[in-house]
CSV table of C-alpha atoms in Angstrom, one decimal:
chain,number,residue,atom,x,y,z
A,155,MET,CA,-79.3,-97.0,-81.0
A,156,ASN,CA,-82.0,-99.5,-79.8
A,157,ALA,CA,-82.5,-100.7,-76.3
A,158,ARG,CA,-81.2,-104.2,-76.8
A,159,ARG,CA,-78.0,-103.0,-78.4
A,160,ILE,CA,-77.3,-100.5,-75.6
A,161,THR,CA,-78.1,-103.1,-72.9
A,162,LEU,CA,-75.8,-105.7,-74.5
A,163,LEU,CA,-73.0,-103.1,-74.9
A,164,LEU,CA,-73.0,-101.9,-71.4
A,165,CYS,CA,-73.6,-105.4,-69.9
A,166,THR,CA,-70.5,-106.7,-71.9
A,167,ALA,CA,-68.4,-103.8,-70.8
A,168,GLU,CA,-69.4,-104.2,-67.2
A,169,THR,CA,-68.6,-107.9,-67.3
A,170,LEU,CA,-65.1,-107.3,-68.8
A,171,GLY,CA,-64.4,-104.4,-66.4
A,172,MET,CA,-65.0,-106.7,-63.4
A,173,ALA,CA,-62.4,-109.3,-64.4
A,174,GLY,CA,-60.2,-108.3,-61.5
A,175,PHE,CA,-63.1,-108.0,-59.0
A,176,ALA,CA,-62.5,-111.4,-57.2
A,177,LEU,CA,-58.7,-111.7,-57.6
A,178,PHE,CA,-58.1,-111.5,-53.9
A,179,ALA,CA,-61.2,-113.5,-52.8
A,180,ALA,CA,-60.5,-116.3,-55.3
A,181,LEU,CA,-56.9,-116.7,-54.0
A,182,LEU,CA,-57.5,-115.7,-50.4
A,183,PRO,CA,-56.0,-118.9,-48.8
A,184,GLN,CA,-52.9,-118.4,-51.0
A,185,PHE,CA,-52.5,-114.8,-50.0
A,186,GLN,CA,-53.0,-115.5,-46.3
A,187,THR,CA,-50.1,-118.0,-46.5
A,188,LEU,CA,-47.9,-115.8,-48.7
A,189,TRP,CA,-48.2,-112.6,-46.7
A,190,GLY,CA,-49.0,-114.1,-43.2
A,191,LEU,CA,-52.4,-112.4,-43.0
A,192,SER,CA,-54.8,-112.8,-40.1
A,193,ASN,CA,-58.5,-113.2,-40.9
A,194,THR,CA,-59.2,-109.6,-39.9
A,195,GLU,CA,-56.4,-108.4,-42.2
A,196,ALA,CA,-57.8,-110.5,-45.0
A,197,GLY,CA,-61.2,-109.0,-44.3
A,198,TRP,CA,-59.8,-105.5,-44.5
A,199,ILE,CA,-58.2,-106.2,-47.9
A,200,GLY,CA,-61.4,-108.0,-49.1
A,201,GLY,CA,-63.5,-105.1,-47.9
A,202,GLY,CA,-61.0,-102.4,-49.0
A,203,PHE,CA,-62.2,-102.7,-52.5
A,204,PHE,CA,-65.7,-101.6,-51.3
A,205,LEU,CA,-64.2,-98.9,-49.0
A,206,GLY,CA,-62.8,-97.2,-52.1
A,207,TYR,CA,-66.1,-97.6,-53.8
A,208,MET,CA,-68.0,-96.2,-50.8
A,209,LEU,CA,-65.8,-93.1,-50.5
A,210,ALA,CA,-65.8,-92.3,-54.2
A,211,VAL,CA,-69.3,-93.2,-55.4
A,212,PRO,CA,-71.2,-90.1,-53.9
A,213,VAL,CA,-69.0,-87.8,-55.9
A,214,LEU,CA,-68.6,-89.8,-59.1
A,215,THR,CA,-72.3,-90.9,-59.4
A,216,GLY,CA,-73.5,-87.4,-58.4
A,217,LEU,CA,-71.5,-85.9,-61.2
A,218,THR,CA,-73.7,-87.8,-63.7
A,219,ASP,CA,-76.5,-85.2,-62.9
A,220,ARG,CA,-74.1,-82.5,-64.3
A,221,HIS,CA,-72.1,-84.4,-67.0
A,222,ASP,CA,-72.8,-87.3,-69.4
A,223,ALA,CA,-72.4,-90.5,-67.4
A,224,ARG,CA,-70.5,-91.9,-70.4
A,225,LEU,CA,-67.6,-89.4,-69.7
A,226,ILE,CA,-67.4,-90.4,-66.0
A,227,TYR,CA,-67.5,-94.1,-67.0
A,228,LEU,CA,-64.6,-93.8,-69.4
A,229,TRP,CA,-62.2,-92.1,-67.0
A,230,ALA,CA,-63.1,-94.6,-64.2
A,231,MET,CA,-62.6,-97.6,-66.5
A,232,LEU,CA,-59.0,-96.4,-67.2
A,233,LEU,CA,-58.4,-96.2,-63.4
A,234,THR,CA,-59.8,-99.8,-63.2
A,235,ALA,CA,-57.3,-101.0,-65.7
A,236,VAL,CA,-54.4,-99.4,-63.9
A,237,ALA,CA,-55.5,-100.6,-60.4
A,238,SER,CA,-56.2,-104.2,-61.6
A,239,ALA,CA,-52.9,-104.6,-63.4
A,240,GLY,CA,-51.1,-102.7,-60.6
A,241,PHE,CA,-51.9,-105.3,-58.1
A,242,VAL,CA,-48.9,-107.3,-59.4
A,243,PHE,CA,-46.8,-104.8,-57.3
A,244,ALA,CA,-48.6,-105.8,-54.0
A,245,GLU,CA,-46.1,-107.2,-51.5
A,246,GLY,CA,-48.2,-107.4,-48.3
A,247,PHE,CA,-51.1,-106.0,-46.3
A,248,TRP,CA,-50.7,-102.3,-46.9
A,249,SER,CA,-49.8,-102.4,-50.6
A,250,ALA,CA,-52.5,-104.9,-51.4
A,251,LEU,CA,-55.1,-102.8,-49.5
A,252,LEU,CA,-54.0,-99.7,-51.5
A,253,TRP,CA,-54.4,-101.3,-54.9
A,254,ARG,CA,-57.8,-102.8,-53.9
A,255,VAL,CA,-59.1,-99.4,-52.7
A,256,LEU,CA,-58.0,-97.9,-56.1
A,257,ALA,CA,-59.8,-100.7,-57.9
A,258,GLY,CA,-62.9,-99.9,-55.8
A,259,ILE,CA,-62.8,-96.3,-56.8
A,260,GLY,CA,-62.7,-97.5,-60.4
A,261,LEU,CA,-65.8,-99.5,-59.9
A,262,ALA,CA,-67.5,-96.5,-58.3
A,263,GLY,CA,-67.1,-94.6,-61.5
A,264,THR,CA,-68.3,-97.4,-63.8
A,265,TYR,CA,-71.1,-99.5,-62.1
A,266,MET,CA,-73.7,-96.8,-61.1
A,267,PRO,CA,-72.7,-94.3,-63.8
A,268,GLY,CA,-73.0,-97.2,-66.3
A,269,LEU,CA,-76.5,-97.8,-64.9
A,270,LYS,CA,-77.3,-94.1,-65.2
A,271,ALA,CA,-76.1,-94.1,-68.8
A,272,LEU,CA,-78.3,-97.1,-69.5
A,273,SER,CA,-81.5,-95.9,-67.8
A,274,GLU,CA,-81.3,-92.4,-69.4
A,275,ARG,CA,-81.0,-93.9,-72.9
A,276,ILE,CA,-84.0,-96.3,-72.5
A,277,ASP,CA,-87.6,-95.4,-71.7
A,278,GLY,CA,-90.8,-97.2,-70.9
A,279,ALA,CA,-91.3,-100.8,-70.0
A,280,SER,CA,-87.9,-101.8,-71.4
A,281,GLN,CA,-86.1,-99.8,-68.8
A,282,SER,CA,-86.8,-102.2,-65.8
A,283,ARG,CA,-85.7,-105.2,-67.7
A,284,ALA,CA,-82.6,-103.5,-69.0
A,285,ILE,CA,-81.7,-102.6,-65.4
A,286,ALA,CA,-82.3,-106.2,-64.4
A,287,PHE,CA,-79.9,-107.5,-67.0
A,288,TYR,CA,-77.3,-104.9,-66.2
A,289,THR,CA,-77.5,-105.6,-62.5
A,290,ALA,CA,-77.3,-109.3,-63.1
A,291,SER,CA,-74.2,-108.8,-65.2
A,292,PHE,CA,-72.4,-107.8,-62.1
A,293,GLY,CA,-72.7,-111.5,-61.1
A,294,LEU,CA,-71.5,-112.6,-64.5
A,295,GLY,CA,-68.5,-110.4,-64.1
A,296,THR,CA,-67.8,-111.7,-60.7
A,297,ALA,CA,-68.1,-115.3,-61.9
A,298,LEU,CA,-65.7,-114.5,-64.8
A,299,SER,CA,-63.2,-113.1,-62.2
A,300,PHE,CA,-63.4,-116.1,-60.0
A,301,THR,CA,-62.7,-118.4,-63.0
A,302,LEU,CA,-59.9,-116.4,-64.4
A,303,SER,CA,-58.2,-115.8,-61.1
A,304,GLY,CA,-58.4,-119.5,-60.0
A,305,GLU,CA,-57.4,-121.1,-63.3
A,306,LEU,CA,-54.8,-118.7,-64.6
A,307,ALA,CA,-53.0,-118.5,-61.2
A,308,THR,CA,-52.3,-122.2,-61.6
A,309,LEU,CA,-50.6,-121.5,-64.9
A,310,GLY,CA,-48.6,-118.4,-64.2
A,311,GLY,CA,-49.0,-117.4,-60.6
A,312,TRP,CA,-51.4,-114.8,-59.2
A,313,GLN,CA,-49.8,-112.0,-61.2
A,314,LEU,CA,-51.1,-113.4,-64.5
A,315,PRO,CA,-54.8,-112.9,-63.7
A,316,ALA,CA,-54.0,-109.4,-62.4
A,317,LEU,CA,-52.4,-108.4,-65.7
A,318,LEU,CA,-55.2,-110.0,-67.7
A,319,SER,CA,-57.9,-108.2,-65.7
A,320,GLY,CA,-56.2,-104.9,-66.6
A,321,ALA,CA,-56.3,-105.8,-70.3
A,322,CYS,CA,-60.0,-106.7,-70.0
A,323,ALA,CA,-60.8,-103.3,-68.5
A,324,LEU,CA,-59.0,-101.6,-71.4
A,325,LEU,CA,-61.2,-103.6,-73.8
A,326,ALA,CA,-64.3,-102.5,-71.9
A,327,TRP,CA,-63.2,-98.9,-72.2
A,328,ALA,CA,-62.8,-99.3,-76.0
A,329,LEU,CA,-66.3,-100.8,-76.3
A,330,VAL,CA,-67.9,-97.9,-74.6
A,331,TYR,CA,-65.8,-95.2,-76.2
A,332,TRP,CA,-66.6,-96.4,-79.7
A,333,GLY,CA,-69.9,-98.1,-79.2
A,334,LEU,CA,-71.9,-95.6,-77.0
A,335,ALA,CA,-72.8,-92.2,-78.4
A,336,PRO,CA,-72.5,-89.1,-76.0
A,337,LYS,CA,-75.8,-87.8,-74.7
A,338,PRO,CA,-76.5,-84.2,-73.7
A,339,VAL,CA,-77.4,-83.7,-70.0
A,340,VAL,CA,-80.8,-82.2,-69.1
A,341,VAL,CA,-80.2,-78.9,-67.4
A,342,HIS,CA,-81.5,-78.7,-63.8
A,343,ALA,CA,-81.4,-76.0,-61.2
A,344,PRO,CA,-78.0,-75.4,-59.7
A,345,ARG,CA,-77.2,-77.7,-56.8
A,346,ASN,CA,-74.4,-78.8,-54.6
A,347,LEU,CA,-72.1,-81.7,-55.8
A,348,LEU,CA,-73.2,-83.7,-52.8
A,349,ASP,CA,-76.9,-83.4,-53.3
A,350,LEU,CA,-78.9,-84.3,-50.1
A,351,ALA,CA,-82.4,-84.1,-51.6
A,352,PRO,CA,-82.8,-87.9,-51.7
A,353,LEU,CA,-82.6,-87.9,-47.8
A,354,LYS,CA,-86.1,-86.4,-47.7
A,355,SER,CA,-87.6,-89.5,-49.3
A,356,ARG,CA,-88.5,-92.4,-46.9
A,357,ALA,CA,-88.8,-94.8,-49.8
A,358,VAL,CA,-85.3,-93.9,-51.1
A,359,LEU,CA,-83.8,-94.3,-47.6
A,360,ALA,CA,-85.6,-97.7,-47.2
A,361,TYR,CA,-84.2,-99.0,-50.4
A,362,CYS,CA,-80.7,-97.7,-49.5
A,363,LEU,CA,-80.7,-99.6,-46.1
A,364,ALA,CA,-82.1,-102.7,-47.7
A,365,TYR,CA,-79.4,-102.6,-50.4
A,366,ALA,CA,-76.7,-102.1,-47.7
A,367,MET,CA,-77.8,-105.2,-45.9
A,368,HIS,CA,-78.1,-107.1,-49.2
A,369,ASN,CA,-74.5,-106.2,-50.1
A,370,LEU,CA,-73.3,-107.0,-46.6
A,371,GLU,CA,-74.5,-110.6,-47.0
A,372,LEU,CA,-73.7,-111.0,-50.7
A,373,PHE,CA,-70.1,-109.8,-50.6
A,374,ALA,CA,-69.3,-111.6,-47.3
A,375,LEU,CA,-70.3,-114.7,-49.1
A,376,ARG,CA,-68.2,-113.9,-52.2
A,377,ALA,CA,-65.2,-112.9,-50.2
A,378,TRP,CA,-65.1,-116.0,-47.9
A,379,LEU,CA,-66.7,-118.8,-50.0
A,380,VAL,CA,-63.5,-120.2,-51.4
A,381,ALA,CA,-62.0,-120.3,-47.9
A,382,PHE,CA,-65.2,-121.9,-46.6
A,383,VAL,CA,-64.9,-124.7,-49.1
A,384,VAL,CA,-61.2,-125.2,-48.2
A,385,PHE,CA,-62.2,-125.4,-44.5
A,386,SER,CA,-65.0,-127.9,-45.3
A,387,GLY,CA,-62.4,-130.2,-46.9
A,388,HIS,CA,-60.0,-129.9,-44.0
A,389,PHE,CA,-62.8,-130.4,-41.4
A,390,GLN,CA,-63.9,-133.6,-43.0
A,391,GLY,CA,-60.4,-134.7,-43.9
A,392,VAL,CA,-61.1,-135.1,-47.6
A,393,ASP,CA,-60.1,-133.4,-50.8
A,394,PRO,CA,-63.2,-131.7,-52.3
A,395,TRP,CA,-64.0,-133.0,-55.8
A,396,LEU,CA,-64.8,-129.4,-56.8
A,397,SER,CA,-62.3,-126.6,-56.0
A,398,GLY,CA,-63.3,-123.5,-54.0
A,399,THR,CA,-62.9,-121.2,-57.0
A,400,TRP,CA,-65.3,-123.4,-59.1
A,401,VAL,CA,-67.8,-123.5,-56.3
A,402,ALA,CA,-67.6,-119.7,-56.0
A,403,MET,CA,-68.0,-119.4,-59.8
A,404,LEU,CA,-71.1,-121.6,-59.8
A,405,ALA,CA,-72.6,-119.7,-56.9
A,406,THR,CA,-72.0,-116.4,-58.6
A,407,LEU,CA,-73.2,-117.6,-62.0
A,408,ILE,CA,-76.5,-118.8,-60.5
A,409,GLY,CA,-77.1,-115.4,-59.2
A,410,MET,CA,-77.6,-113.9,-62.7
A,411,PRO,CA,-80.8,-115.8,-63.6
A,412,SER,CA,-81.9,-115.6,-60.0
A,413,SER,CA,-81.6,-111.8,-60.1
A,414,ILE,CA,-83.4,-111.4,-63.4
A,415,LEU,CA,-86.2,-113.9,-62.5
A,416,GLY,CA,-86.5,-112.2,-59.1
A,417,ASN,CA,-87.2,-108.9,-60.8
A,418,GLU,CA,-89.9,-110.5,-63.0
A,419,LEU,CA,-91.5,-112.1,-59.9
A,420,ALA,CA,-91.4,-108.7,-58.2
A,421,LEU,CA,-93.2,-107.1,-61.1
A,422,ARG,CA,-95.9,-109.9,-60.9
A,423,PHE,CA,-96.4,-110.2,-57.2
A,424,GLY,CA,-95.5,-106.7,-55.9
A,425,ARG,CA,-92.0,-105.4,-55.3
A,426,GLN,CA,-92.2,-104.9,-51.6
A,427,ARG,CA,-93.9,-108.2,-50.9
A,428,TRP,CA,-91.3,-110.1,-53.0
A,429,LEU,CA,-88.3,-108.3,-51.4
A,430,ILE,CA,-89.4,-108.8,-47.8
A,431,GLY,CA,-90.1,-112.5,-48.5
A,432,VAL,CA,-86.9,-113.3,-50.3
A,433,MET,CA,-84.7,-111.4,-47.8
A,434,LEU,CA,-86.2,-113.1,-44.8
A,435,SER,CA,-85.8,-116.5,-46.6
A,436,SER,CA,-82.1,-115.7,-47.2
A,437,ALA,CA,-81.6,-114.7,-43.5
A,438,MET,CA,-83.0,-118.1,-42.4
A,439,LEU,CA,-80.7,-119.9,-44.8
A,440,ALA,CA,-77.7,-117.9,-43.5
A,441,ALA,CA,-78.4,-119.3,-40.0
A,442,VAL,CA,-77.7,-122.9,-41.2
A,443,VAL,CA,-75.4,-122.6,-44.2
A,444,GLY,CA,-72.2,-122.5,-42.1
A,445,LEU,CA,-73.0,-125.9,-40.6
A,446,GLY,CA,-72.8,-127.3,-44.2
A,447,ALA,CA,-69.1,-127.9,-43.6
A,448,ALA,CA,-70.0,-130.9,-41.4
A,449,LEU,CA,-72.2,-132.4,-44.1
A,450,PRO,CA,-71.2,-134.5,-47.1
A,451,PHE,CA,-69.7,-132.3,-49.8
A,452,TRP,CA,-72.6,-132.6,-52.2
A,453,VAL,CA,-75.1,-131.6,-49.5
A,454,MET,CA,-72.9,-128.6,-48.6
A,455,LEU,CA,-72.7,-127.6,-52.3
A,456,VAL,CA,-76.5,-127.8,-52.7
A,457,LEU,CA,-76.9,-125.7,-49.6
A,458,VAL,CA,-74.5,-123.1,-50.8
A,459,LEU,CA,-76.0,-122.9,-54.2
A,460,LEU,CA,-79.5,-122.5,-52.7
A,461,TYR,CA,-78.2,-119.8,-50.5
A,462,ALA,CA,-76.6,-118.1,-53.5
A,463,VAL,CA,-80.1,-118.0,-55.1
A,464,THR,CA,-81.8,-116.3,-52.2
A,465,VAL,CA,-78.9,-113.9,-51.7
A,466,THR,CA,-79.2,-112.6,-55.3
A,467,ALA,CA,-82.9,-112.9,-56.0
A,468,ASP,CA,-83.5,-109.4,-54.6
A,469,SER,CA,-80.6,-107.7,-56.3
A,470,ALA,CA,-82.2,-106.4,-59.6
A,471,SER,CA,-85.5,-105.7,-57.9
A,472,LEU,CA,-83.9,-103.5,-55.3
A,473,THR,CA,-82.1,-101.4,-57.9
A,474,ALA,CA,-85.1,-101.2,-60.2
A,475,GLY,CA,-87.2,-100.2,-57.2
A,476,LEU,CA,-84.8,-97.4,-56.3
A,477,VAL,CA,-84.9,-96.0,-59.8
A,478,SER,CA,-88.7,-96.1,-59.8
A,479,VAL,CA,-89.0,-94.1,-56.6
A,480,ALA,CA,-86.2,-91.6,-57.2
A,481,PRO,CA,-87.3,-88.2,-58.8
A,482,ALA,CA,-85.9,-87.9,-62.3
A,483,SER,CA,-84.2,-84.6,-61.5
A,484,HIS,CA,-82.3,-86.1,-58.6
A,485,ARG,CA,-81.8,-89.7,-59.9
A,486,GLY,CA,-78.1,-89.5,-60.0
A,487,ALA,CA,-77.9,-88.2,-56.4
A,488,ALA,CA,-80.3,-91.0,-55.3
A,489,MET,CA,-78.1,-93.6,-57.1
A,490,ALA,CA,-75.1,-92.1,-55.4
A,491,LEU,CA,-76.7,-92.4,-52.0
A,492,TYR,CA,-77.9,-95.9,-52.8
A,493,SER,CA,-74.5,-97.0,-53.9
A,494,CYS,CA,-72.7,-95.4,-51.1
A,495,THR,CA,-74.8,-97.0,-48.4
A,496,GLY,CA,-75.0,-100.2,-50.3
A,497,PHE,CA,-71.2,-100.6,-50.6
A,498,THR,CA,-70.8,-99.5,-47.0
A,499,GLY,CA,-72.5,-102.9,-46.4
A,500,ALA,CA,-70.2,-104.5,-48.9
A,501,PHE,CA,-67.1,-103.2,-47.1
A,502,LEU,CA,-68.4,-104.2,-43.6
A,503,GLY,CA,-69.6,-107.7,-44.6
A,504,PRO,CA,-66.2,-109.3,-45.4
A,505,LEU,CA,-64.6,-107.4,-42.5
A,506,LEU,CA,-67.2,-108.5,-39.9
A,507,PHE,CA,-67.0,-112.0,-41.2
A,508,GLY,CA,-63.3,-112.2,-40.8
A,509,MET,CA,-63.4,-110.6,-37.3
A,510,THR,CA,-65.9,-113.3,-36.3
A,511,LEU,CA,-63.6,-116.0,-37.5
A,512,ASP,CA,-60.7,-114.5,-35.6
A,513,VAL,CA,-62.8,-114.3,-32.4
A,514,LEU,CA,-64.3,-117.8,-32.6
A,515,GLY,CA,-61.6,-119.6,-34.7
A,516,ASP,CA,-61.4,-120.2,-38.4
A,517,GLN,CA,-60.7,-123.9,-37.8
A,518,GLN,CA,-63.8,-124.3,-35.7
A,519,LEU,CA,-67.3,-125.1,-37.1
A,520,LEU,CA,-68.7,-122.7,-34.6
A,521,GLY,CA,-66.7,-119.8,-36.1
A,522,TRP,CA,-68.1,-120.4,-39.6
A,523,TRP,CA,-71.6,-120.9,-38.4
A,524,ALA,CA,-71.5,-117.7,-36.4
A,525,ALA,CA,-70.0,-115.7,-39.2
A,526,PHE,CA,-72.7,-116.7,-41.7
A,527,ALA,CA,-75.5,-116.4,-39.0
A,528,LEU,CA,-74.3,-112.8,-38.2
A,529,MET,CA,-74.8,-111.8,-41.9
A,530,GLY,CA,-78.3,-113.3,-41.8
A,531,LEU,CA,-79.2,-111.4,-38.6
A,532,LEU,CA,-78.0,-108.1,-40.0
A,533,LEU,CA,-79.8,-108.7,-43.3
A,534,THR,CA,-83.2,-108.6,-41.5
A,535,LEU,CA,-82.8,-104.9,-41.1
A,536,GLY,CA,-83.5,-104.6,-44.9
A,537,PRO,CA,-87.0,-106.0,-45.0
A,538,LEU,CA,-87.8,-104.2,-41.8
A,539,ALA,CA,-87.0,-100.9,-43.4
A,540,LEU,CA,-89.0,-101.7,-46.5
A,541,TRP,CA,-92.0,-102.8,-44.4
A,542,ARG,CA,-91.9,-99.6,-42.4
A,543,ALA,CA,-91.6,-97.4,-45.4
A,544,GLY,CA,-94.5,-99.2,-47.0
A,545,ARG,CA,-96.6,-98.6,-43.9
A,546,VAL,CA,-95.9,-94.9,-43.9
A,547,GLN,CA,-96.7,-94.7,-47.6
A,548,GLU,CA,-99.9,-96.6,-47.1
A,549,GLY,CA,-100.9,-94.3,-44.2
A,550,SER,CA,-100.3,-91.2,-46.3
A,551,ARG,CA,-102.6,-92.4,-49.0
A,552,HIS,CA,-105.5,-92.6,-46.5
A,553,LEU,CA,-105.0,-89.1,-45.2
């Protein structure tokens, strides 16, 4: 099986498996009205998906050092199908939170194990580019989810996209089951299921913290962008000519080429230099993007799309960087740690964003500005960690 076919197969399965990813975010204003949710409660449900991911990913990804990642992937995709379709039974805060947590556990067993299955079947220069396409497909799956959720909900209510997302996950399972051959696992020395060896590497820890801050910013944007567009229309007293779900879909789609191109630029100019530059640029944009609600709609749209580019331009490069610095014998454990810390940020981002809106007011421009600006401020911890790790590595070379 050649590299291109493996990459296409796993990217397609990933995209289909994420059809239910943005169901809650895409219809957030509707769910807040339907269930009487506060912004903090909405933040909990939006972040609950990543809470499930965060809790499960150390175990599920760590298992790929013992078992073929394909096996973990298949079982987790079945859970994704059940959790996505099961959301139709949600009736309020607690039941919605439960189904989203289960869906997050499903993603924990498919996203990084899928990456592991990809990286261990492709060698050489093709590996970094395959990882870039796989990572970027996360954005494509998110965009598909926003589109399906927003458009199908107008046809048959929010239950229709929930059911369809479950069907898409089953199709993804079938693609991998019949399209990806099993691969024997290389035998390593016995180790604990929760392998702590990656904690000894400063470079791995730096990438983990940077990924956490990247995800905090990225998923706060994806969780609250639809609501931000709705607020912008209300603030200006106009009906936006592009719906919130379409803006979110465009912002997510633009992240795919941004992520791939970002990895190419990182290979050309140096990974650390690129990551520090693009993350600091994104932090500066975050400090002003919330004020876009007071500007003409087309200006706000341009600002949001530009911000979406900077938010995602570091994504593939961060993941490829982690794979490059992690020892082959502990790569699954390193990916588990990377994913766990990264999606801790993904859980906290939507929640902190919602809490900020509750404190300062979701009908106030100040609230939206502060929520976005807080994400940018926290993001700066990422480039700081990468810079410090680089200084330590540089110093060790001169000893």
